[in-house]
Amino acid sequence: MKLNFRAALLGAAILFGVIFSVPSFFGTQGAKITLGLDLQGGLHMLLGVKSEEALKSQIKSIASSVKFYTDRNDILLESIEFDEESVSFVLLDRDDVKNIKP
C-alpha cells in the first residue's frame, strides 16, 4: 500500500512538472520569463565616501573606546575631549598612567 501511494505521488509530481513546463518549451503566451538584472544588462553603481564625515566618526569611535577601556579597568578620567583631529583626556590619578597601554 505504501508503494502505491508513493507511486501515485511521484506520478502526480511528474504530471504537474510536465504541465507547467510545456508552455516554456513551445513559447506560448503563458510562458513569460522575467529576466533578472544580471540578464537584462546589469546595474552600474558608484559609491563615494565623505572622508570628513568618516574621519569624524572614527575620532568619536576612538574616544568611545578610550572611555570604555578606562571604565573597564577602573581608571578615573577627569575629562575626555575630542575634535576633528584628536582625542585628549586627563587622568584623575597620575599613578594610572602606567595602566594605559599606548
mmCIF file of C-alpha atoms in Angstrom:
data_model
loop_
_atom_site.group_PDB
_atom_site.id
_atom_site.type_symbol
_atom_site.label_atom_id
_atom_site.label_comp_id
_atom_site.label_asym_id
_atom_site.label_seq_id
_atom_site.Cartn_x
_atom_site.Cartn_y
_atom_site.Cartn_z
ATOM 1 C CA MET A 1 0.000 0.000 0.000
ATOM 2 C CA LYS A 2 2.862 2.400 0.772
ATOM 3 C CA LEU A 3 4.365 1.658 -2.608
ATOM 4 C CA ASN A 4 1.111 2.536 -4.404
ATOM 5 C CA PHE A 5 0.833 5.844 -2.508
ATOM 6 C CA ARG A 6 4.440 6.735 -3.291
ATOM 7 C CA ALA A 7 3.998 5.783 -6.955
ATOM 8 C CA ALA A 8 0.829 7.908 -7.183
ATOM 9 C CA LEU A 9 2.588 10.851 -5.528
ATOM 10 C CA LEU A 10 5.560 10.512 -7.898
ATOM 11 C CA GLY A 11 3.237 10.299 -10.892
ATOM 12 C CA ALA A 12 1.355 13.433 -9.768
ATOM 13 C CA ALA A 13 4.622 15.344 -9.316
ATOM 14 C CA ILE A 14 5.804 14.331 -12.793
ATOM 15 C CA LEU A 15 2.438 15.273 -14.310
ATOM 16 C CA PHE A 16 2.490 18.750 -12.689
ATOM 17 C CA GLY A 17 6.076 19.255 -13.803
ATOM 18 C CA VAL A 18 5.251 18.390 -17.401
ATOM 19 C CA ILE A 19 2.088 20.539 -17.423
ATOM 20 C CA PHE A 20 3.886 23.621 -16.119
ATOM 21 C CA SER A 21 6.984 23.212 -18.315
ATOM 22 C CA VAL A 22 5.219 22.611 -21.680
ATOM 23 C CA PRO A 23 4.476 26.336 -22.309
ATOM 24 C CA SER A 24 8.152 27.243 -21.953
ATOM 25 C CA PHE A 25 9.156 24.571 -24.498
ATOM 26 C CA PHE A 26 6.745 25.830 -27.149
ATOM 27 C CA GLY A 27 6.944 29.562 -26.387
ATOM 28 C CA THR A 28 3.221 30.062 -25.907
ATOM 29 C CA GLN A 29 1.585 33.111 -24.283
ATOM 30 C CA GLY A 30 1.613 31.596 -20.809
ATOM 31 C CA ALA A 31 5.401 31.399 -20.740
ATOM 32 C CA LYS A 32 6.592 34.879 -19.833
ATOM 33 C CA ILE A 33 10.023 34.668 -18.310
ATOM 34 C CA THR A 34 11.162 37.726 -16.419
ATOM 35 C CA LEU A 35 14.879 38.290 -16.705
ATOM 36 C CA GLY A 36 16.783 39.385 -13.646
ATOM 37 C CA LEU A 37 19.054 42.437 -13.592
ATOM 38 C CA ASP A 38 22.099 40.365 -14.415
ATOM 39 C CA LEU A 39 20.489 39.151 -17.656
ATOM 40 C CA GLN A 40 18.870 42.476 -18.560
ATOM 41 C CA GLY A 41 22.147 44.330 -18.659
ATOM 42 C CA GLY A 42 23.173 44.638 -15.060
ATOM 43 C CA LEU A 43 23.432 47.628 -12.808
ATOM 44 C CA HIS A 44 26.122 50.263 -12.549
ATOM 45 C CA MET A 45 26.538 51.858 -9.160
ATOM 46 C CA LEU A 46 29.157 54.334 -7.998
ATOM 47 C CA LEU A 47 29.732 54.692 -4.270
ATOM 48 C CA GLY A 48 31.509 57.586 -2.658
ATOM 49 C CA VAL A 49 32.759 58.200 0.859
ATOM 50 C CA LYS A 50 32.637 61.561 2.558
ATOM 51 C CA SER A 51 36.097 61.446 4.062
ATOM 52 C CA GLU A 52 35.485 64.266 6.547
ATOM 53 C CA GLU A 53 32.423 62.503 7.970
ATOM 54 C CA ALA A 54 34.298 59.204 8.094
ATOM 55 C CA LEU A 55 37.179 60.836 9.975
ATOM 56 C CA LYS A 56 34.786 62.437 12.498
ATOM 57 C CA SER A 57 33.114 59.083 13.032
ATOM 58 C CA GLN A 58 36.479 57.386 13.551
ATOM 59 C CA ILE A 59 37.552 60.019 16.116
ATOM 60 C CA LYS A 60 34.266 59.547 18.015
ATOM 61 C CA SER A 61 34.836 55.799 17.957
ATOM 62 C CA ILE A 62 38.344 56.198 19.382
ATOM 63 C CA ALA A 63 37.038 58.473 22.167
ATOM 64 C CA SER A 64 34.356 55.923 22.974
ATOM 65 C CA SER A 65 36.965 53.146 23.063
ATOM 66 C CA VAL A 66 39.140 55.142 25.469
ATOM 67 C CA LYS A 67 36.144 55.751 27.739
ATOM 68 C CA PHE A 68 35.192 52.067 27.640
ATOM 69 C CA TYR A 69 38.773 50.950 28.378
ATOM 70 C CA THR A 70 39.150 53.294 31.335
ATOM 71 C CA ASP A 71 35.754 52.326 32.782
ATOM 72 C CA ARG A 72 36.524 48.620 32.412
ATOM 73 C CA ASN A 73 39.918 48.926 34.097
ATOM 74 C CA ASP A 74 38.742 51.244 36.904
ATOM 75 C CA ILE A 75 40.799 54.184 35.667
ATOM 76 C CA LEU A 76 39.242 57.507 36.584
ATOM 77 C CA LEU A 77 39.127 60.241 33.970
ATOM 78 C CA GLU A 78 38.810 63.883 34.883
ATOM 79 C CA SER A 79 37.794 64.786 31.354
ATOM 80 C CA ILE A 80 37.779 63.474 27.811
ATOM 81 C CA GLU A 81 37.516 65.724 24.759
ATOM 82 C CA PHE A 82 37.713 65.254 21.031
ATOM 83 C CA ASP A 83 37.608 67.465 17.981
ATOM 84 C CA GLU A 84 38.008 66.827 14.254
ATOM 85 C CA GLU A 85 41.665 65.830 14.590
ATOM 86 C CA SER A 86 42.381 64.395 18.026
ATOM 87 C CA VAL A 87 41.213 62.828 21.256
ATOM 88 C CA SER A 88 42.557 64.098 24.569
ATOM 89 C CA PHE A 89 41.849 63.032 28.115
ATOM 90 C CA VAL A 90 43.052 63.890 31.607
ATOM 91 C CA LEU A 91 43.538 61.201 34.220
ATOM 92 C CA LEU A 92 42.391 61.924 37.754
ATOM 93 C CA ASP A 93 45.189 59.869 39.314
ATOM 94 C CA ARG A 94 48.724 60.223 37.995
ATOM 95 C CA ASP A 95 49.526 56.628 39.028
ATOM 96 C CA ASP A 96 47.076 55.333 36.406
ATOM 97 C CA VAL A 97 49.402 56.421 33.588
ATOM 98 C CA LYS A 98 51.188 53.044 33.793
ATOM 99 C CA ASN A 99 47.840 51.250 33.273
ATOM 100 C CA ILE A 100 47.169 52.995 29.958
ATOM 101 C CA LYS A 101 48.547 50.977 27.075
ATOM 102 C CA PRO A 102 49.871 53.022 24.125
#
